[in-house]
Coordinates of C-alpha atoms and ligand atoms in Angstrom, one line a residue:
M1 CA 63.1 12.4 64.9
A2 CA 64.5 15.7 66.2
K3 CA 66.1 14.2 69.2
D4 CA 67.9 11.5 67.3
N5 CA 69.0 14.1 64.8
I6 CA 70.6 16.3 67.5
Q7 CA 72.4 13.2 68.8
T8 CA 73.8 12.7 65.2
Q9 CA 75.1 16.2 65.3
L10 CA 76.7 15.7 68.7
D11 CA 78.3 12.5 67.4
R12 CA 79.7 14.4 64.5
L13 CA 81.2 17.0 66.9
K14 CA 82.6 14.2 69.0
D15 CA 84.4 12.9 65.9
A16 CA 85.8 16.3 65.1
Q17 CA 87.4 16.4 68.6
K18 CA 89.7 13.6 67.6
L19 CA 91.4 15.8 65.0
T20 CA 94.8 17.0 65.9
D21 CA 97.4 19.1 64.0
F22 CA 101.0 17.9 63.3
S23 CA 102.1 18.7 66.8
G24 CA 99.3 16.8 68.4
E25 CA 97.3 19.8 69.4
S26 CA 93.5 19.6 69.1
V27 CA 92.1 21.6 66.2
F28 CA 88.6 21.7 67.6
V29 CA 87.5 21.9 71.2
P30 CA 84.0 22.4 72.7
L31 CA 84.0 24.8 75.7
S32 CA 82.0 22.5 77.9
G33 CA 84.5 20.1 79.5
Y34 CA 87.4 22.4 78.5
F35 CA 89.1 24.0 81.5
A36 CA 88.7 27.7 80.9
P37 CA 87.2 29.2 84.1
S38 CA 86.2 32.8 83.5
K39 CA 86.0 35.1 86.4
R40 CA 84.1 38.4 87.1
E41 CA 86.1 39.5 90.1
V42 CA 89.8 40.3 89.8
P43 CA 92.2 40.8 92.7
A44 CA 93.0 44.4 93.6
D45 CA 96.7 44.0 92.9
A46 CA 96.0 43.4 89.2
E47 CA 96.9 46.8 88.0
L48 CA 97.6 46.2 84.3
V49 CA 94.7 45.5 81.9
S50 CA 96.6 42.4 80.5
H51 CA 96.8 41.0 84.0
R52 CA 93.1 41.6 84.7
L53 CA 92.1 40.1 81.4
M54 CA 94.3 37.0 81.7
I55 CA 92.6 36.3 85.0
R56 CA 89.1 37.1 83.8
A57 CA 89.4 35.1 80.6
G58 CA 90.7 32.0 82.5
L59 CA 94.3 32.1 81.1
I60 CA 96.2 32.1 84.4
R61 CA 95.8 31.6 88.1
K62 CA 98.1 32.8 90.9
L63 CA 99.7 30.2 93.1
A64 CA 102.0 32.5 95.1
G65 CA 103.5 35.9 94.6
G66 CA 105.0 36.0 91.0
I67 CA 104.2 32.3 90.5
Y68 CA 101.4 31.4 88.2
S69 CA 99.6 28.3 86.7
Y70 CA 99.1 28.4 83.0
L71 CA 95.6 27.1 82.2
P72 CA 94.8 25.3 78.9
L73 CA 94.0 28.5 76.8
M74 CA 97.3 30.2 78.0
L75 CA 99.3 27.1 77.3
R76 CA 97.9 26.9 73.8
S77 CA 99.0 30.5 73.2
I78 CA 102.5 29.7 74.7
R79 CA 102.8 26.7 72.4
K80 CA 102.0 28.9 69.4
L81 CA 104.6 31.4 70.4
E82 CA 107.1 28.5 70.9
R83 CA 106.3 27.4 67.3
V84 CA 107.1 30.9 66.0
I85 CA 110.3 31.1 68.0
R86 CA 111.5 27.6 67.0
G87 CA 110.8 28.3 63.3
A88 CA 112.8 31.5 63.3
L89 CA 115.7 30.1 65.3
N90 CA 115.9 26.8 63.5
R91 CA 116.0 28.6 60.1
K92 CA 119.1 30.4 61.4
G93 CA 120.7 27.1 62.2
A94 CA 120.3 27.3 66.0
R95 CA 119.7 24.0 67.7
E96 CA 117.4 23.3 70.6
L97 CA 118.4 21.5 73.7
L98 CA 117.1 21.4 77.3
L99 CA 119.3 22.2 80.2
P100 CA 118.7 21.5 83.9
A101 CA 116.8 24.1 86.0
V102 CA 118.8 23.2 89.1
Q103 CA 122.5 24.2 88.8
P104 CA 125.4 23.7 91.2
L105 CA 126.3 27.0 93.0
E106 CA 130.0 26.4 92.2
L107 CA 129.4 27.3 88.5
W108 CA 128.1 30.7 89.7
Q109 CA 131.1 31.1 91.9
E110 CA 133.4 30.3 89.0
S111 CA 131.9 33.0 86.8
G112 CA 131.8 35.4 89.8
R113 CA 128.1 36.0 89.4
D114 CA 126.9 34.5 92.6
K115 CA 127.6 37.9 94.3
K116 CA 126.5 40.1 91.3
Y117 CA 123.1 38.4 91.1
G118 CA 122.5 38.8 94.8
P119 CA 119.1 37.9 96.3
E120 CA 117.4 37.5 92.9
L121 CA 119.3 34.1 92.7
L122 CA 117.3 31.4 94.5
R123 CA 119.7 29.2 96.4
L124 CA 118.9 25.8 97.9
K125 CA 120.7 22.8 99.5
D126 CA 120.2 19.2 98.7
R127 CA 120.1 16.4 101.3
H128 CA 123.9 16.3 101.4
Q129 CA 124.0 20.0 102.2
R130 CA 125.5 20.8 98.8
D131 CA 124.6 24.2 97.4
F132 CA 122.5 24.6 94.3
V133 CA 120.6 27.4 92.6
I134 CA 117.5 27.5 90.4
G135 CA 118.6 28.9 87.1
P136 CA 117.6 32.5 86.4
T137 CA 119.6 32.2 83.2
H138 CA 122.0 29.6 81.8
E139 CA 125.3 31.2 80.7
E140 CA 127.3 29.1 83.2
V141 CA 125.7 25.8 82.5
I142 CA 126.0 26.1 78.7
T143 CA 129.6 27.4 79.0
D144 CA 130.4 24.3 81.2
I145 CA 129.1 22.0 78.5
I146 CA 130.9 23.8 75.7
R147 CA 134.2 23.8 77.5
K148 CA 134.0 20.1 78.1
E149 CA 132.8 19.1 74.6
I150 CA 134.2 21.6 72.1
H151 CA 138.0 21.9 71.6
S152 CA 138.6 22.8 67.9
Y153 CA 137.8 25.7 65.7
R154 CA 136.3 23.1 63.3
D155 CA 133.4 22.7 65.8
L156 CA 132.4 26.4 65.7
P157 CA 130.2 28.3 65.2
I158 CA 127.4 26.8 67.4
N159 CA 124.2 28.3 68.5
L160 CA 122.1 26.4 71.1
Y161 CA 118.8 27.4 72.6
Q162 CA 116.2 26.1 75.0
I163 CA 112.7 27.0 76.1
Q164 CA 112.5 26.5 79.8
T165 CA 111.3 27.7 83.1
K166 CA 113.5 30.2 84.9
F167 CA 113.3 31.5 88.5
R168 CA 114.3 35.0 89.6
D169 CA 113.4 36.1 93.1
E170 CA 112.3 39.5 91.8
I171 CA 112.1 42.1 94.6
R172 CA 108.7 43.3 93.2
P173 CA 107.0 40.6 91.3
R174 CA 103.9 42.2 89.6
F175 CA 101.7 42.6 86.6
G176 CA 101.0 38.9 86.6
V177 CA 103.2 36.9 84.3
M178 CA 104.8 40.1 83.0
R179 CA 107.2 40.2 85.9
G180 CA 106.9 36.9 87.6
R181 CA 109.4 35.1 89.7
E182 CA 108.9 31.8 87.8
F183 CA 108.6 32.4 84.1
I184 CA 109.2 30.7 80.8
M185 CA 112.2 32.0 78.7
K186 CA 113.7 31.1 75.4
D187 CA 117.4 31.5 75.9
A188 CA 120.0 31.0 73.2
Y189 CA 123.8 31.1 73.3
S190 CA 126.2 31.5 70.4
F191 CA 129.8 30.4 70.3
D192 CA 132.3 31.7 67.7
L193 CA 136.0 31.6 67.0
D194 CA 136.5 35.3 66.2
E195 CA 134.8 38.7 66.4
E196 CA 133.6 38.6 62.8
G197 CA 131.8 35.3 63.4
A198 CA 130.4 36.6 66.7
N199 CA 129.0 39.7 65.0
G200 CA 127.4 37.5 62.4
S201 CA 125.8 35.3 65.1
Y202 CA 124.5 38.5 66.8
L203 CA 123.0 39.8 63.6
D204 CA 121.4 36.4 62.8
M205 CA 119.7 36.5 66.2
Y206 CA 118.7 40.1 65.8
Q207 CA 117.1 39.3 62.5
A208 CA 115.4 36.1 63.9
Y209 CA 114.0 38.3 66.7
K210 CA 112.5 40.7 64.2
E211 CA 110.9 37.9 62.4
I212 CA 109.5 36.5 65.6
F213 CA 108.0 39.8 66.9
D214 CA 106.8 40.7 63.4
Q215 CA 104.9 37.4 63.1
C216 CA 103.3 38.0 66.5
G217 CA 101.8 41.2 65.1
L218 CA 103.4 43.4 67.8
R219 CA 104.2 47.1 67.6
Y220 CA 107.7 47.2 68.9
A221 CA 111.0 49.1 68.8
I222 CA 114.6 47.9 68.9
V223 CA 116.7 50.0 71.2
E224 CA 120.3 50.1 72.4
A225 CA 120.5 48.7 75.8
D226 CA 122.7 48.3 78.9
S227 CA 124.1 44.8 79.5
G228 CA 123.1 44.7 83.2
A229 CA 123.8 41.7 85.3
I230 CA 124.4 39.4 82.3
G231 CA 127.5 41.5 81.5
G232 CA 129.2 41.9 78.2
S233 CA 129.8 44.6 75.7
Y234 CA 126.9 45.3 73.3
S235 CA 123.2 44.7 73.4
H236 CA 119.7 45.6 72.0
E237 CA 116.3 45.2 73.6
F238 CA 113.1 44.5 71.8
M239 CA 110.4 46.7 73.3
V240 CA 106.7 46.3 72.8
L241 CA 105.4 49.9 72.8
A242 CA 102.8 50.4 75.5
D243 CA 102.1 53.2 78.0
S244 CA 102.1 50.7 80.8
G245 CA 105.7 49.7 80.0
E246 CA 108.3 49.8 82.8
N247 CA 111.0 51.0 80.4
T248 CA 111.5 54.6 79.2
L249 CA 112.8 54.7 75.7
M250 CA 114.5 57.7 74.0
F251 CA 113.9 58.1 70.2
C252 CA 115.2 60.5 67.7
D253 CA 112.8 61.3 65.0
S254 CA 115.5 62.7 62.7
C255 CA 118.0 59.8 62.8
S256 CA 117.7 56.2 63.7
Y257 CA 118.8 56.6 67.3
A258 CA 116.7 54.6 69.8
A259 CA 117.9 53.7 73.2
N260 CA 116.7 52.7 76.6
Q261 CA 116.7 55.8 78.8
E262 CA 119.2 54.1 81.2
K263 CA 121.6 53.6 78.2
S264 CA 121.3 57.2 76.9
A265 CA 124.5 59.0 77.7
L266 CA 124.3 62.8 77.4
E267 CA 127.6 64.6 76.7
S268 CA 125.7 67.9 76.6
Y269 CA 122.2 69.3 76.7
E270 CA 120.7 72.7 76.9
I271 CA 121.6 74.5 80.1
E272 CA 122.2 78.0 81.3
S273 CA 125.8 79.1 82.1
F274 CA 126.2 81.7 84.8
P275 CA 128.6 84.7 84.7
D276 CA 131.4 84.8 87.2
S277 CA 130.7 86.4 90.5
P278 CA 132.5 86.4 93.8
L279 CA 131.9 83.5 96.1
E280 CA 129.2 84.5 98.6
R281 CA 128.2 82.7 101.8
V282 CA 124.4 82.8 102.3
H283 CA 122.4 81.8 105.3
T284 CA 119.9 79.1 104.2
P285 CA 118.3 77.7 107.4
G286 CA 117.0 74.2 107.0
M287 CA 117.1 74.4 103.1
R288 CA 118.3 70.9 102.3
H289 CA 116.3 70.2 99.1
V290 CA 116.8 71.8 95.7
P291 CA 113.2 73.0 95.3
E292 CA 113.0 74.8 98.6
L293 CA 116.5 76.2 98.3
A294 CA 115.7 77.5 94.8
K295 CA 112.6 79.2 96.1
F296 CA 114.4 80.6 99.1
M297 CA 117.2 82.1 97.0
G298 CA 114.9 83.3 94.3
V299 CA 116.6 81.3 91.5
K300 CA 115.6 78.5 89.2
E301 CA 116.5 74.9 90.2
R302 CA 119.0 74.9 87.3
A303 CA 121.1 77.5 89.1
I304 CA 121.9 75.0 91.8
I305 CA 124.5 72.3 91.7
K306 CA 123.3 69.2 93.6
S307 CA 126.0 67.3 95.5
M308 CA 125.2 63.7 96.2
L309 CA 127.3 61.2 98.0
F310 CA 127.5 57.7 96.6
I311 CA 129.3 54.6 97.9
T312 CA 131.1 52.4 95.3
E313 CA 131.8 48.7 95.9
S314 CA 135.6 48.9 95.1
K315 CA 136.6 52.6 95.4
G316 CA 134.7 53.9 98.4
P317 CA 132.7 57.1 98.5
V318 CA 132.5 59.6 95.6
L319 CA 130.7 62.9 95.5
V320 CA 128.6 63.3 92.4
L321 CA 127.6 66.8 91.1
I322 CA 124.6 67.4 88.8
P323 CA 122.5 70.4 87.9
G324 CA 119.7 70.9 90.4
H325 CA 116.9 70.3 87.9
R326 CA 118.2 67.0 86.6
E327 CA 118.1 63.4 87.9
I328 CA 121.0 61.0 88.0
N329 CA 121.0 58.0 85.7
P330 CA 122.0 55.2 88.0
V331 CA 123.1 52.8 85.3
Q332 CA 125.3 55.4 83.6
L333 CA 126.7 56.3 87.0
E334 CA 127.6 52.7 87.8
N335 CA 129.0 52.1 84.3
S336 CA 131.1 55.2 84.1
L337 CA 132.5 55.0 87.6
A338 CA 133.6 51.4 86.9
A339 CA 134.0 50.6 90.6
G340 CA 131.4 47.9 91.0
A341 CA 128.0 48.3 92.5
V342 CA 127.1 51.9 93.5
R343 CA 124.5 53.1 96.0
L344 CA 123.4 56.4 97.5
A345 CA 124.8 56.9 101.0
G346 CA 122.2 57.0 103.7
P347 CA 121.7 60.3 105.7
E348 CA 123.8 59.2 108.7
E349 CA 126.5 57.6 106.6
A350 CA 126.8 60.7 104.5
E351 CA 127.0 63.0 107.5
G352 CA 129.7 60.7 109.0
I353 CA 131.8 60.9 105.9
M354 CA 131.2 64.6 104.9
G355 CA 130.8 66.0 108.5
V356 CA 127.6 67.8 107.6
P357 CA 124.0 66.8 106.9
M358 CA 123.0 66.0 103.4
G359 CA 121.9 69.2 101.6
F360 CA 124.8 71.2 102.9
V361 CA 127.5 68.8 101.6
T362 CA 130.1 70.7 99.4
P363 CA 132.5 70.0 96.7
V364 CA 134.6 73.0 97.9
G365 CA 137.7 71.6 99.4
S366 CA 136.2 68.1 99.3
K367 CA 138.5 65.3 100.6
V368 CA 136.2 62.8 98.8
R369 CA 136.8 62.4 95.1
V370 CA 134.4 64.6 93.1
V371 CA 132.9 63.7 89.7
A372 CA 130.3 65.7 87.8
D373 CA 127.8 65.4 85.1
H374 CA 128.7 67.3 81.9
G375 CA 125.9 69.7 82.7
V376 CA 127.9 71.1 85.6
R377 CA 130.8 71.7 83.2
L378 CA 128.4 73.7 81.0
M379 CA 127.1 75.7 83.9
G380 CA 130.5 76.8 85.0
S381 CA 129.3 78.0 88.4
G382 CA 126.3 77.7 90.6
I383 CA 124.9 77.4 94.1
V384 CA 126.5 74.7 96.2
G385 CA 126.7 73.6 99.9
T386 CA 129.3 75.1 102.2
G387 CA 130.0 72.0 104.3
E388 CA 128.5 74.0 107.1
K389 CA 124.9 73.4 108.3
D390 CA 122.4 76.0 107.2
Y391 CA 124.7 77.8 104.7
H392 CA 125.2 77.7 100.9
Y393 CA 127.6 79.4 98.6
R394 CA 126.4 81.5 95.7
G395 CA 128.7 81.9 92.7
A396 CA 130.8 78.8 93.4
K397 CA 133.0 78.6 90.3
L398 CA 134.4 75.4 88.8
G399 CA 138.2 75.5 88.8
R400 CA 138.3 78.5 91.1
D401 CA 136.3 77.4 94.1
F402 CA 136.1 73.6 93.6
E403 CA 137.7 70.9 91.5
V404 CA 136.1 68.1 89.6
S405 CA 138.3 65.1 88.8
E406 CA 136.1 63.8 85.9
F407 CA 133.1 64.8 83.9
L408 CA 130.8 62.0 83.0
P409 CA 127.4 61.6 81.2
L410 CA 125.3 61.2 84.4
A411 CA 122.1 63.0 83.7
L412 CA 119.0 60.9 82.9
A413 CA 117.9 61.8 79.4
E414 CA 114.6 63.6 79.1
A415 CA 112.3 64.5 76.2
G416 CA 113.8 67.4 74.3
D417 CA 117.4 66.6 75.1
P418 CA 119.7 66.5 72.1
C419 CA 120.1 63.2 70.3
P420 CA 123.6 61.9 71.0
H421 CA 124.0 61.1 67.3
C422 CA 122.6 64.1 65.5
G423 CA 121.7 66.7 68.1
N424 CA 118.0 66.9 67.2
P425 CA 115.5 66.7 70.1
L426 CA 114.7 63.3 71.6
S427 CA 111.2 62.1 72.2
V428 CA 110.1 59.6 74.9
K429 CA 107.9 56.4 74.8
K430 CA 107.2 53.6 77.2
G431 CA 108.0 50.0 76.4
I432 CA 107.8 46.4 77.7
E433 CA 111.1 44.5 77.2
V434 CA 110.2 41.2 75.6
G435 CA 113.5 40.2 74.1
H436 CA 117.1 41.0 74.7
V437 CA 120.2 40.2 72.6
F438 CA 123.7 40.5 74.1
K439 CA 127.2 40.3 72.8
L440 CA 129.0 38.7 75.7
G441 CA 132.5 38.6 74.2
T442 CA 134.8 36.4 76.3
K443 CA 133.4 37.2 79.8
Y444 CA 132.3 33.7 80.5
S445 CA 134.7 31.7 78.4
E446 CA 137.7 33.4 80.1
A447 CA 136.2 33.1 83.6
M448 CA 135.4 29.4 83.0
G449 CA 138.1 28.4 80.6
A450 CA 136.2 27.7 77.4
K451 CA 138.9 27.5 74.7
V452 CA 139.4 26.0 71.3
Q453 CA 142.5 25.4 69.2
R454 CA 142.8 27.7 66.1
K455 CA 143.9 26.4 62.8
D456 CA 147.5 27.4 63.5
G457 CA 147.4 25.4 66.8
S458 CA 147.2 28.4 69.1
E459 CA 144.4 28.7 71.7
A460 CA 141.5 31.1 71.6
F461 CA 138.8 31.9 74.1
I462 CA 135.4 31.3 72.6
I463 CA 133.4 34.5 71.8
M464 CA 129.9 34.2 73.1
G465 CA 126.5 35.9 72.6
C466 CA 123.3 35.3 74.5
Y467 CA 119.7 36.0 73.5
G468 CA 116.5 35.9 75.6
I469 CA 112.8 36.1 75.0
G470 CA 110.2 36.0 77.8
L471 CA 107.2 34.0 76.6
G472 CA 104.6 34.9 79.2
R473 CA 105.7 38.5 79.1
T474 CA 105.4 38.6 75.3
I475 CA 101.9 37.2 75.5
A476 CA 101.0 39.7 78.2
A477 CA 102.5 42.5 76.2
S478 CA 100.4 41.5 73.2
I479 CA 97.3 41.7 75.3
E480 CA 98.5 45.0 76.7
Q481 CA 98.4 46.2 73.0
G482 CA 95.4 44.3 72.0
N483 CA 92.3 44.9 74.1
D484 CA 89.2 47.0 74.5
K485 CA 86.5 47.5 77.2
D486 CA 85.0 44.1 76.3
G487 CA 88.2 42.0 76.6
I488 CA 91.2 40.7 74.8
I489 CA 91.9 41.2 71.1
W490 CA 94.3 38.5 70.1
P491 CA 96.6 38.6 67.1
M492 CA 95.9 35.6 64.9
R493 CA 99.3 34.1 65.5
L494 CA 99.1 33.9 69.3
A495 CA 95.4 33.4 69.7
P496 CA 94.7 30.1 71.6
F497 CA 92.1 29.3 68.9
E498 CA 91.4 31.2 65.6
V499 CA 87.6 31.0 65.6
S500 CA 84.9 31.2 68.3
L501 CA 81.9 29.3 67.1
L502 CA 78.6 30.3 68.8
P503 CA 75.5 28.2 68.1
L504 CA 72.8 30.3 69.9
Q505 CA 70.2 27.5 70.2
T506 CA 72.0 24.3 71.1
N507 CA 68.7 22.3 71.3
D508 CA 67.7 23.2 67.8
E509 CA 68.3 20.6 65.1
S510 CA 68.9 23.0 62.2
V511 CA 71.3 25.1 64.3
M512 CA 73.3 22.1 65.5
E513 CA 73.4 20.6 62.0
A514 CA 74.8 23.8 60.5
T515 CA 77.3 24.0 63.4
A516 CA 78.5 20.5 62.9
T517 CA 78.9 21.1 59.2
L518 CA 80.9 24.3 59.9
V519 CA 83.1 22.5 62.3
E520 CA 83.9 19.8 59.8
G521 CA 84.5 22.3 57.0
L522 CA 86.7 24.5 59.1
T523 CA 88.8 21.8 60.7
A524 CA 89.3 20.1 57.3
L525 CA 90.9 23.4 56.2
G526 CA 93.1 23.5 59.4
V527 CA 91.2 26.3 61.0
E528 CA 91.1 26.1 64.8
V529 CA 87.7 26.3 66.4
L530 CA 86.6 26.8 70.0
L531 CA 82.9 25.9 70.2
D532 CA 80.7 27.5 72.8
D533 CA 78.3 24.5 73.2
R534 CA 77.1 25.7 76.6
D535 CA 73.4 26.0 77.1
E536 CA 73.7 29.7 77.9
R537 CA 71.8 32.8 76.8
P538 CA 73.1 34.5 73.6
G539 CA 74.1 37.6 75.6
M540 CA 76.3 35.5 77.9
K541 CA 78.0 33.8 74.9
F542 CA 78.7 37.1 73.2
K543 CA 80.1 38.5 76.3
D544 CA 82.4 35.6 77.0
A545 CA 83.5 35.5 73.3
D546 CA 84.5 39.2 73.5
L547 CA 86.3 38.6 76.8
L548 CA 88.4 35.8 75.4
G549 CA 88.8 37.8 72.2
L550 CA 89.6 35.2 69.5
P551 CA 90.1 37.0 66.2
I552 CA 87.0 35.6 64.4
R553 CA 83.6 35.0 65.8
V554 CA 81.0 32.9 63.9
T555 CA 77.4 32.9 65.1
V556 CA 74.8 30.3 64.1
S557 CA 71.2 31.1 65.0
L558 CA 67.7 30.0 64.1
K559 CA 67.3 33.2 62.1
S560 CA 70.7 32.9 60.2
V561 CA 70.2 29.2 59.4
A562 CA 66.7 30.0 58.1
G563 CA 68.4 32.2 55.5
G564 CA 71.1 29.6 54.9
N565 CA 73.7 31.8 56.6
C566 CA 76.0 32.3 59.5
E567 CA 77.2 35.6 60.9
L568 CA 80.9 36.5 60.9
R569 CA 82.4 39.1 63.1
V570 CA 86.0 40.3 63.2
R571 CA 87.0 41.0 66.9
R572 CA 89.5 43.7 66.1
T573 CA 87.4 45.8 63.7
G574 CA 83.9 44.9 64.8
E575 CA 83.2 44.3 61.1
V576 CA 80.1 42.0 60.6
R577 CA 79.2 40.0 57.5
M578 CA 76.6 37.3 56.7
L579 CA 78.2 34.3 55.0
P580 CA 76.3 31.6 53.2
L581 CA 76.9 28.4 55.2
K582 CA 78.2 26.5 52.2
E583 CA 80.9 29.1 51.5
A584 CA 81.7 29.9 55.1
P585 CA 84.6 27.5 55.7
G586 CA 86.6 28.7 52.7
E587 CA 85.8 32.3 53.3
I588 CA 86.8 32.1 57.0
K589 CA 90.1 30.3 56.1
A590 CA 90.9 33.0 53.6
L591 CA 90.2 35.7 56.2
R592 CA 92.4 33.9 58.7
D593 CA 95.2 33.7 56.2
S594 CA 94.9 37.3 55.2
M595 CA 94.9 38.4 58.8
L596 CA 98.0 36.4 59.5
Q597 CA 99.6 38.0 56.6
A598 CA 98.6 41.6 57.5
E599 CA 99.6 41.2 61.1
S600 CA 103.1 40.1 60.3
Q601 CA 103.9 43.1 58.1
E602 CA 107.0 44.6 59.7
K603 CA 106.0 46.7 62.7
S604 CA 109.3 47.7 64.2
S605 CA 110.0 51.4 64.3
A606 CA 113.8 50.8 64.3
Ligands
ATP701 P1 114.0 43.2 83.3 O1 114.9 44.4 83.1 O2 112.6 43.4 82.8 O3 114.1 42.6 84.6 P2 116.0 41.5 82.3 O4 116.9 42.5 81.6 O5 116.4 41.1 83.7 O6 114.5 42.1 82.3 P3 116.9 39.3 80.7 O7 117.8 38.8 81.7 O8 117.4 40.0 79.4 O9 115.8 40.3 81.4 O10 115.9 38.2 80.3 C1 115.5 37.9 78.9 C2 114.0 38.0 78.8 O11 113.3 37.3 79.8 C3 113.5 39.5 79.0 O12 113.6 40.2 77.8 C4 112.0 39.2 79.4 O13 111.2 39.0 78.2 C5 112.1 38.0 80.2 N1 112.0 38.2 81.6 C6 113.0 38.7 82.4 N2 112.6 38.7 83.7 C7 111.3 38.3 83.7 C8 110.3 38.2 84.7 N3 110.6 38.5 86.0 N4 109.1 37.7 84.4 C9 108.8 37.4 83.1 N5 109.7 37.6 82.1 C10 110.9 38.0 82.4
MG702 MG1 115.6 41.6 85.5

């Protein structure tokens, strides 16, 4: 009888649900009873397509600003990324551990980072009023373990990693899990006896990262990066290329140069130099800003030398000169001044120090130290303030009318600027930073006293490296690259399931029998299946399948079964094929394998 027969099929599907892979993960799950709440409405603050799709497809839900719950589908994707990461790192001999999220503040005082990290570091007190932080990163904790446990060169090198929840009280959490406050990071730390070893560890991680992001099927670039709050000497960022990326990247198409814009240091770039002319005082009422001043004086913005007052942490105020049409690169400014944190002086503060409102500040006869971007050196002379309200100088000549104590690479690189390596024009792309490798040197081992005895009995500070990958951000970045108007387009490796199986008539015996046979065939071959067993209209099922965007969709309908077939559709290409039911599991597995293979062909452009 038909009814009994349907029950038989449902029992078969129940049995298939007991199947798990080696890690205990279900290979087959029916959508009914699975917790994947899709949503039509998205909050107005969801600006990025990945953020909207992750909410609509039921991957994440917001608990508080920058704090998200990972629902079952998202967690499956995270687990898959974890597997890729573990494989690549374990093959390099790195070892996994798990460190506490709560760390004593003293460790941060020891490294001196409690101040440097500022309000991004979440601090708390325990019941005894002792100070703790929630780890935004774990250099201090791991260095503390190593200094206590490792004492001989024989115990090095070591590379340890963990996959763990971090907390950073980001000033502007946004884009969902892309820039959260609580987020999952893989962080690894390497410890070596000498430079050569440390370089080897760095290279190992660099290669492991390539392997990881290649396997994920991401289009990415590896760029030279600034070391930021982590500190240290050398670093590269792994950037998923996407127009929505927060990072601006500079590329040279002629050589291999690729760097974060904040890391690009321009020693020179194309700029006009001006012939000598006598210094002339010009009445410029109310002209504080470069554009209006240029217009008023009938010159291009590049004829003006902007004077900006900055306050450094350890060396007080400094007047910074830059050509009028260029922006300052704040990271280069801070790095090249080497005087701690640097900030732009406020209007009143600047007037207090320079004795004149901003806009009329002058390097001529300045009592405050003057540094300048290389562009100013190339200009030779230009229009500057007079130090007197409502007046500017025309023809102020470097060396004659004002002195500069140092020329530094302070201009923010732009498209068309010369490549610092080969001089050919740079181009610009946007990227999402998903991974970061740093050579730390002895910054932490010296601050915290992590030493080993060398073979000859002398002592050496351990040379460290640290290496991070944001898991949620990587998945969001992958969605940022893989989507269309209908929804997500997962790469095979990160997809929560590999196949969406859609029986269109769940009350039909032949459809459900073919479905159960497909489920058994696919799961026996290790293909992961999400079954849409809901009693919904076909249109609804197709819509939801497209929204979730699993790589392969298989449809079973009265019509297809009558012909002994099911319909296969590839989400990324839209390619549709009819498959004989008998051959379908083998064909689908082969397609899955070839998609995995194709997606992991090397994608990096560096
Ligand atoms: P950003 O410049 O984007 O703030 P970062 O340089 O502070 O990143 P790292 O300290 O290098 O980041 O952290 C390692 C990795 O952790 C990053 O490459 C990124 O993938 C991830 N990550 C960092 N901050 C966040 C965040 N707020 N939300 C999600 N992932 C993050
Ligand atoms: Mg950060």
